[in-house]
Every structure is written in structure tokens, then in C-alpha cells.
Coordinates of C-alpha atoms in Angstrom, one line a residue:
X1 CA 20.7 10.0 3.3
X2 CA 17.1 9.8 2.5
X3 CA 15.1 6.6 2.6
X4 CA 12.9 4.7 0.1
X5 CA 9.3 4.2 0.4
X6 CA 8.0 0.9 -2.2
X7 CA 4.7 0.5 -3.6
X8 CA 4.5 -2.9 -3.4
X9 CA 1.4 -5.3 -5.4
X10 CA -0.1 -7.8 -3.4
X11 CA -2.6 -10.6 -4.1
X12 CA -5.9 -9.8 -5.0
X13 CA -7.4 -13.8 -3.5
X14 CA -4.8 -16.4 -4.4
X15 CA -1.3 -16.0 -2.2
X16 CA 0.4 -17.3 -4.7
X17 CA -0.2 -14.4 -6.9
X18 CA 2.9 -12.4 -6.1
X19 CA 6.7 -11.7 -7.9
X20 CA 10.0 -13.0 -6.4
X21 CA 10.8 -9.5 -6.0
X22 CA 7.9 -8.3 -3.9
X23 CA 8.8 -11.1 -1.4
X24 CA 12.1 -9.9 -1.8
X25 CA 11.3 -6.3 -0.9
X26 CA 8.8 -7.2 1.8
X27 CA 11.5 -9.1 3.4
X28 CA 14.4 -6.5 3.3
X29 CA 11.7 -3.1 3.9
X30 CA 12.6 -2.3 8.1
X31 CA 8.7 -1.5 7.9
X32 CA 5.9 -3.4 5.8
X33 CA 2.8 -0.3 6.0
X34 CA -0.5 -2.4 5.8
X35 CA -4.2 -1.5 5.1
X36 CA -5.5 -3.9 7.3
X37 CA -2.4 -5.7 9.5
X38 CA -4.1 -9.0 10.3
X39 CA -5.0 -9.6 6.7
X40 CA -0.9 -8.7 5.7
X41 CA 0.1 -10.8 8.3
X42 CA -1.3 -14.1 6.5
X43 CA 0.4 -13.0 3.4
X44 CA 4.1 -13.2 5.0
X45 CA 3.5 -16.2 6.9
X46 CA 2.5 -17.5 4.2
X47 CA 6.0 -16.4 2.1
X48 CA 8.2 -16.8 5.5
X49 CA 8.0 -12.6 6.0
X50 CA 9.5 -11.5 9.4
X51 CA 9.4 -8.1 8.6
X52 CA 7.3 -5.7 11.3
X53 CA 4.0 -4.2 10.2
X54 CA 2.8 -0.9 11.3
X55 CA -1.1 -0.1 10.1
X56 CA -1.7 2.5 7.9
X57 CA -5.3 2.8 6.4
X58 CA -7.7 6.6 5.1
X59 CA -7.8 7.2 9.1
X60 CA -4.3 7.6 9.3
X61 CA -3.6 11.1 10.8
X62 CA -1.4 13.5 10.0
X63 CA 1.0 12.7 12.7
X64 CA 1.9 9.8 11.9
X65 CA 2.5 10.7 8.6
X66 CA 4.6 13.3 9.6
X67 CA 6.2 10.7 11.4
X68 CA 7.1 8.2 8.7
X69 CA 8.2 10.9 6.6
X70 CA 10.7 11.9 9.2
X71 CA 11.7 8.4 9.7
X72 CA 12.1 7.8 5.4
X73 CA 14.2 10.7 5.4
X74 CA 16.1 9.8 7.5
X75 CA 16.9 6.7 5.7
X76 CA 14.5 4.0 6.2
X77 CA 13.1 1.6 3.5
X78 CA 9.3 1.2 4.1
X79 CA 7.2 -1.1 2.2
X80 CA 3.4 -0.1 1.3
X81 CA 0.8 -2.9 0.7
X82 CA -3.0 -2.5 0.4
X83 CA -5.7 -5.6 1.2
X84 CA -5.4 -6.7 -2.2
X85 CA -4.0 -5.5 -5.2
X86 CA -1.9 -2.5 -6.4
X87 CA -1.5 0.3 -3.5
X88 CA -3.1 3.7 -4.6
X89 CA -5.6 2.5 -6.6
X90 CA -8.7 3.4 -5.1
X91 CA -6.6 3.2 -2.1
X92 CA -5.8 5.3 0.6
X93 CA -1.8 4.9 0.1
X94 CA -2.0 7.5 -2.5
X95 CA -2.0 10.3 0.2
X96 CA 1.3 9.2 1.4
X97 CA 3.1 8.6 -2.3
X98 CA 2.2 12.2 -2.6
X99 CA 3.5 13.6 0.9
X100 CA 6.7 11.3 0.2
X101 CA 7.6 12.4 -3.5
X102 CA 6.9 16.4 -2.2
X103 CA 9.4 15.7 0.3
X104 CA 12.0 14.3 -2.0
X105 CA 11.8 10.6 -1.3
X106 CA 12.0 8.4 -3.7
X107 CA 9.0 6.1 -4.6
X108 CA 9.6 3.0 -6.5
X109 CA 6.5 0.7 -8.0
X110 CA 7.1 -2.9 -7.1
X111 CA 4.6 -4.1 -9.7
X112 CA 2.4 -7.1 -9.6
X113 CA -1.7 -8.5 -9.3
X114 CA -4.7 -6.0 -10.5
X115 CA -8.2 -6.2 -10.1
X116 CA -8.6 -4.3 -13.0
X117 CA -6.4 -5.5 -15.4
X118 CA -7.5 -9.2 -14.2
X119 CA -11.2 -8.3 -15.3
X120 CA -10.4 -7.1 -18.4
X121 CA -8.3 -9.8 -19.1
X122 CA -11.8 -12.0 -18.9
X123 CA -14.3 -9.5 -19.5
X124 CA -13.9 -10.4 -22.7
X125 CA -15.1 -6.9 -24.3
X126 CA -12.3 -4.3 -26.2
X127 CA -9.7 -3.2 -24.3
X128 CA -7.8 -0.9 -26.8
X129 CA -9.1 2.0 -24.1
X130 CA -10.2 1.6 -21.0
X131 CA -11.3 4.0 -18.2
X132 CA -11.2 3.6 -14.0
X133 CA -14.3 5.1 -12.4
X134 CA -13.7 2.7 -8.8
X135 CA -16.4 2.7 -6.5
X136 CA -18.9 5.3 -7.8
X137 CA -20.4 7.2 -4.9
X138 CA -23.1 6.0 -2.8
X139 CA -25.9 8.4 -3.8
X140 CA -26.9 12.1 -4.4
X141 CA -26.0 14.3 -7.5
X142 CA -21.9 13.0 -7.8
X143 CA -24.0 9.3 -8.4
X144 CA -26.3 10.5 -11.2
X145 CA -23.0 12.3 -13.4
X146 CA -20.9 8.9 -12.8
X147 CA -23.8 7.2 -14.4
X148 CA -24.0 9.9 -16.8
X149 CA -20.1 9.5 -17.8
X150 CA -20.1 5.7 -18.3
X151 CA -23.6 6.0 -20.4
X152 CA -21.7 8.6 -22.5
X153 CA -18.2 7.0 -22.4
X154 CA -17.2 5.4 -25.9
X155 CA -14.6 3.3 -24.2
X156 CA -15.0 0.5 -21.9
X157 CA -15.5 1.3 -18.0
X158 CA -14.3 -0.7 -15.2
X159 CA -15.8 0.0 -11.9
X160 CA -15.5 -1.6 -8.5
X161 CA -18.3 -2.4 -6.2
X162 CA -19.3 -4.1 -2.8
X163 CA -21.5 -7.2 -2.7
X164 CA -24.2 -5.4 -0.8
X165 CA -24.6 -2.4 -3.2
X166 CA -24.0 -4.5 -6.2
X167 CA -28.1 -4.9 -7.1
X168 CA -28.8 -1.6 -7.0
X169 CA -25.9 -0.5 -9.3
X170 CA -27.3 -2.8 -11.7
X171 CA -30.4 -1.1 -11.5
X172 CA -28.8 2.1 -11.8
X173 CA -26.9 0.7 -14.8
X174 CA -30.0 -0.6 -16.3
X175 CA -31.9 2.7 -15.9
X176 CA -28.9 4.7 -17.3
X177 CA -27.4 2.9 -20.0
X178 CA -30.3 0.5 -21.4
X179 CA -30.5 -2.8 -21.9
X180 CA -28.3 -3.3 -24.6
X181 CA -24.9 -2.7 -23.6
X182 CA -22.9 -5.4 -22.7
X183 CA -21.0 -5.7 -19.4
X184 CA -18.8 -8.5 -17.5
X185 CA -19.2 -8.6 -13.5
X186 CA -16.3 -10.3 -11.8
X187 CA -16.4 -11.9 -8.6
X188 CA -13.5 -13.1 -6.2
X189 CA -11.4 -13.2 -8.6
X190 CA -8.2 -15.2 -8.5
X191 CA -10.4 -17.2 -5.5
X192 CA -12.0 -20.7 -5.7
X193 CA -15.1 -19.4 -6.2
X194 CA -14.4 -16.8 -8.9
X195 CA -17.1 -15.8 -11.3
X196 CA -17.3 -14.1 -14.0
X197 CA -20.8 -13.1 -15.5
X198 CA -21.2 -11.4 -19.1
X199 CA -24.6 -10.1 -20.9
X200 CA -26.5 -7.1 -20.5
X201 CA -27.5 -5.9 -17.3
X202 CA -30.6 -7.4 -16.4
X203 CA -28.8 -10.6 -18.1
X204 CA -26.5 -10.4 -15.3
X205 CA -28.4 -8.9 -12.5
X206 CA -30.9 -12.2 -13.2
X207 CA -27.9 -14.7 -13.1
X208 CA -26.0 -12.9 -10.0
X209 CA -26.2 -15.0 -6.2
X210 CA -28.4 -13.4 -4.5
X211 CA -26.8 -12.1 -1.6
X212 CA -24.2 -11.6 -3.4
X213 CA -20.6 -12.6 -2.1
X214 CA -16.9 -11.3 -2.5
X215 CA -15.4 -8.1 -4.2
X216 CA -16.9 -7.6 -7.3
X217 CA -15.5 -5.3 -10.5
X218 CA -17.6 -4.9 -13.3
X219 CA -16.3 -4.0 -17.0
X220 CA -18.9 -2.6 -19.3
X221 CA -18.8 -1.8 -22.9
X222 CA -18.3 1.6 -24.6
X223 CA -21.2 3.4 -26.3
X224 CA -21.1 2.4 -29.3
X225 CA -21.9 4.8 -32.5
X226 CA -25.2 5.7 -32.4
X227 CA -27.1 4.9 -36.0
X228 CA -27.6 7.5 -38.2
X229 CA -31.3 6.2 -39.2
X230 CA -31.5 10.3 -40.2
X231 CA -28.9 10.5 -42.5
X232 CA -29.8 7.4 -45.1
X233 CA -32.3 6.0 -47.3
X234 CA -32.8 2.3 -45.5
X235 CA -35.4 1.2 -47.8
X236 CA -32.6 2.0 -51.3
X237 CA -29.9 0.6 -49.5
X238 CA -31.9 -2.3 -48.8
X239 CA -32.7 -2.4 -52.2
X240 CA -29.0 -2.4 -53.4
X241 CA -28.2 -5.2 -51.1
X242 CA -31.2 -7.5 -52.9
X243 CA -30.2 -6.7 -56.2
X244 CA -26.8 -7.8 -54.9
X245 CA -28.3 -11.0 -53.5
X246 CA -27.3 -10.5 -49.9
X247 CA -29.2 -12.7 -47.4
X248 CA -30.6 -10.7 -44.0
X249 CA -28.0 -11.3 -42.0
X250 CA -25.7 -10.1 -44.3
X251 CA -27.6 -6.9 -44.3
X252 CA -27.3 -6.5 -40.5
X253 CA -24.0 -7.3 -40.3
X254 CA -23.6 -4.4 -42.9
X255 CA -25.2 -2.1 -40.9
X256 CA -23.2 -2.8 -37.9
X257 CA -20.1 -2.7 -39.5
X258 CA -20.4 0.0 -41.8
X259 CA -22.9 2.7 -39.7
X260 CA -22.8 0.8 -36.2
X261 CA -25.9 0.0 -35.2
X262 CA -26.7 -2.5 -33.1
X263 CA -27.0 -5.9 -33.7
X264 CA -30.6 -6.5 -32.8
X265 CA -31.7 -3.2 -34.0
X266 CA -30.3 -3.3 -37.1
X267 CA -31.6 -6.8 -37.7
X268 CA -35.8 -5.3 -36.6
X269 CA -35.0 -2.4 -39.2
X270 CA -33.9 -4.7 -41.9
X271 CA -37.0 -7.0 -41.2
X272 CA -39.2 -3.9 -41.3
X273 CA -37.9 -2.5 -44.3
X274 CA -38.6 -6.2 -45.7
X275 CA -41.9 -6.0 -45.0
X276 CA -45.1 -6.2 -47.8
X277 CA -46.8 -2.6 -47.6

């Protein structure tokens, strides 16, 4: 009879984030696979988890994981975990989800915490849509078209990052996108020292620690519609919108409702259009 292998969520800082049933399963798995053990091992002592742990990490070989395929079919219940987080998810665990549903096993999602979904949940920018780019690579060509894609993306982004390449992302991001679209960076999230910083991103780059500590995911805003200055008369509408008695703001929120523009450039257009000739 063939085994079972569960995917199971772990905490992403706080060990308290985590289901009844994940302890549950953690406890009754014959095998608890772990990313890093020592860092698992803290996590069921801290729940009262007996269960063995056997590492398994992106350097895993083949071998083994011929091996624990061999050893789920044959009926075993194994339990996956990642550092912190959802398995498979940027995450090397995918590789053996994929070997293990080929061979016929079945995979069950033991859902729980999410860096991802815990950023957006602050981030406080729309979340209608969203896109996962993880950690864009370090340099070189595939770095410049993962700028490109979140500059061009109309829907919100969420990346992750490490605290000592953080800076230079910013930069990147600065460089790629502007310096008007707004982002959130999220810091040890779920931890005592969890941060969250929101603005553009010199705004945040400025307020960031500097070194910077503790996973980081950032969430940044979709493009928004670019305004079609080309395709109206600013000066008649503005025109209209006197005779109609609206104040300047009410013109700028106009045109960000209505044509989306930006706040602040829409506002430096209505000024100009304002001005004596």
C-alpha cells in the first residue's frame, strides 16, 4: 500500500504560529523531512514532537530521493517542513512533491503561516492580484528582465530578499521603476522585532537599519495607467472643471480617478495649466 508524503506549514518567526493539525501530523508522520534539522528540532520541542527528522535541503541527491520514494511506497507517512513557512515555495521541497506525485503517491497540503500572504496582509497596497517573483537572481541578464517584469507588471509584486542584498535591490528598484511607485518592505515578520516600512523606494531605502537584519519580503505596487496627456485637451478640461466651481484638489483627484495619473503629477499639471500666461 502506498505511503503519504505531507506538505506541512511551519512558522515563519513566532512558534506559536502553527494549526492543531500540523502538530498533529508532525506527531503521527514516522519521518518529519527538514530543511535545516537543528532549526526543526526547536519547533517540536517546543510542541512536545518526538518524531525523527532526517535532513533534506536543494543538495539532496538523487539517492536519497530514490530512497524515500521507495520507502513512501512502500507505505510510510513522511512529513515535509521548510525553515519557515509553506514547503515549495521558493523552496527546494518542490523537487520531491514532483518525484512523489509521478510515482503515484499521494501529496496532501497541511496548510498554515506565509510569508507572502503575511506581507500583503500589512503591505497595505491592492491585493485583488498579486504576483510571486521570490528572490530575483543575483545579477547578469535574468536580473535586468525581473526588474523589467515588476516595472511593467500592473499588479502588485511580492518578492523575497536577504538582508545583505536588500540595498542594492532598492537601488535596482529605484533605477527600474522610479520613484513613485509605492512599495511595503517587511522585516522578521511575526518576530519581536518585525517591521514593516511603506513609501517609495528611496522613502524606504532612507528609513531601512543599516545593516539590515532578518528575512525581508517586499510588496510593491502595480504600474498604474499611464496618463494619456496625448489624447486630451488639459487646458478645456480644466476650464470645464472652473466653470463648474471645482477647487484644485478636486481637479487632481479627477484626473487620478478618471485617466489615472498620478497623484503628484496630476496635481503639477493642474497647477501649470493654472498658471497666468
Amino acid at each position: 500500500m502506498s505511503g503519504r508524503l505531507s506538505v506541512v506549514a511551519t512558522p515563519i518567526g513566532c512558534l506559536e504560529d502553527i494549526t492543531l493539525r500540523a502538530i498533529r501530523i508532525l506527531r503521527e508522520a514516522d519521518l518529519i523531512l527538514a530543511e535545516d534539522t537543528r532549526h526543526t528540532r526547536t519547533l517540536c520541542a517546543k510542541h512536545g514532537i518526538s518524531t525523527p527528522l532526517r535532513s533534506f535541503h536543494a543538495h539532496t541527491n538523487d539517492d536519497k530521493v530514490d530512497l524515500l520514494l521507495a520507502e513512501l511506497a512502500d507505505g510510510a507517512h513522511y512529513a515535509m517542513v521548510s525553515d519557515a513557512g509553506t514547503p515549495v515555495v521558493s523552496d527546494p521541497g518542490v523537487y520531491l512533491v514532483s518525484r512523489a506525485a509521478k510515482a503515484g503517491i499521494e501529496v496532501e497540503a497541511i496548510p498554515g503561516p506565509s510569508a507572502v500572504l503575511a506581507a500583503l496582509c500589512v503591505a497595505g497596497l491592492p491585493v485583488r492580484r498579486f504576483v510571486f517573483e521570490g528572490f530575483l537572481p543575483r545579477s547578469g541578464g535574468d536580473r535586468t528582465r525581473a526588474l523589467d517584469r515588476i516595472a511593467q507588471s500592473a499588479i502588485t509584486v511580492v518578492l523575497f530578499e536577504s538582508p545583505h542584498r536588500i540595498h542594492a535591490t532598492l537601488n535596482d528598484l529605484e533605477r527600474t521603476l522610479g520613484g513613485d511607485r509605492q512599495m511595503a518592505l517587511c522585516r522578521e515578520l511575526t518576530k519581536m522585532h518585525e517591521q514593516t516600512i511603506r513609501g517609495t523606494a528611496p522613502e524606504v531605502r532612507s528609513a531601512l537599519s543599516d545593516p539590515a537584519r532578518g528575512e525581508i519580503t517586499v510588496v510593491v505596487e502595480g504600474k498604474p495607467a499611464d496618463a494619456p496627456v496625448q489624447n486630451i485637451d488639459l487646458g478645456a478640461l480644466v476650464v470645464e472643471w472652473q466653470r463648474e466651481g471645482l477647487s484644485t484638489k478636486e481637479m487632481t483627484q479627477k484626473l487620478q480617478r478618471d485617466l489615472g495619473w498620478k497623484r503628484n503629477a496630476a496635481y503639477q499639471a493642474i497647477l501649470n495649466t493654472l498658471k497666468p500666461t
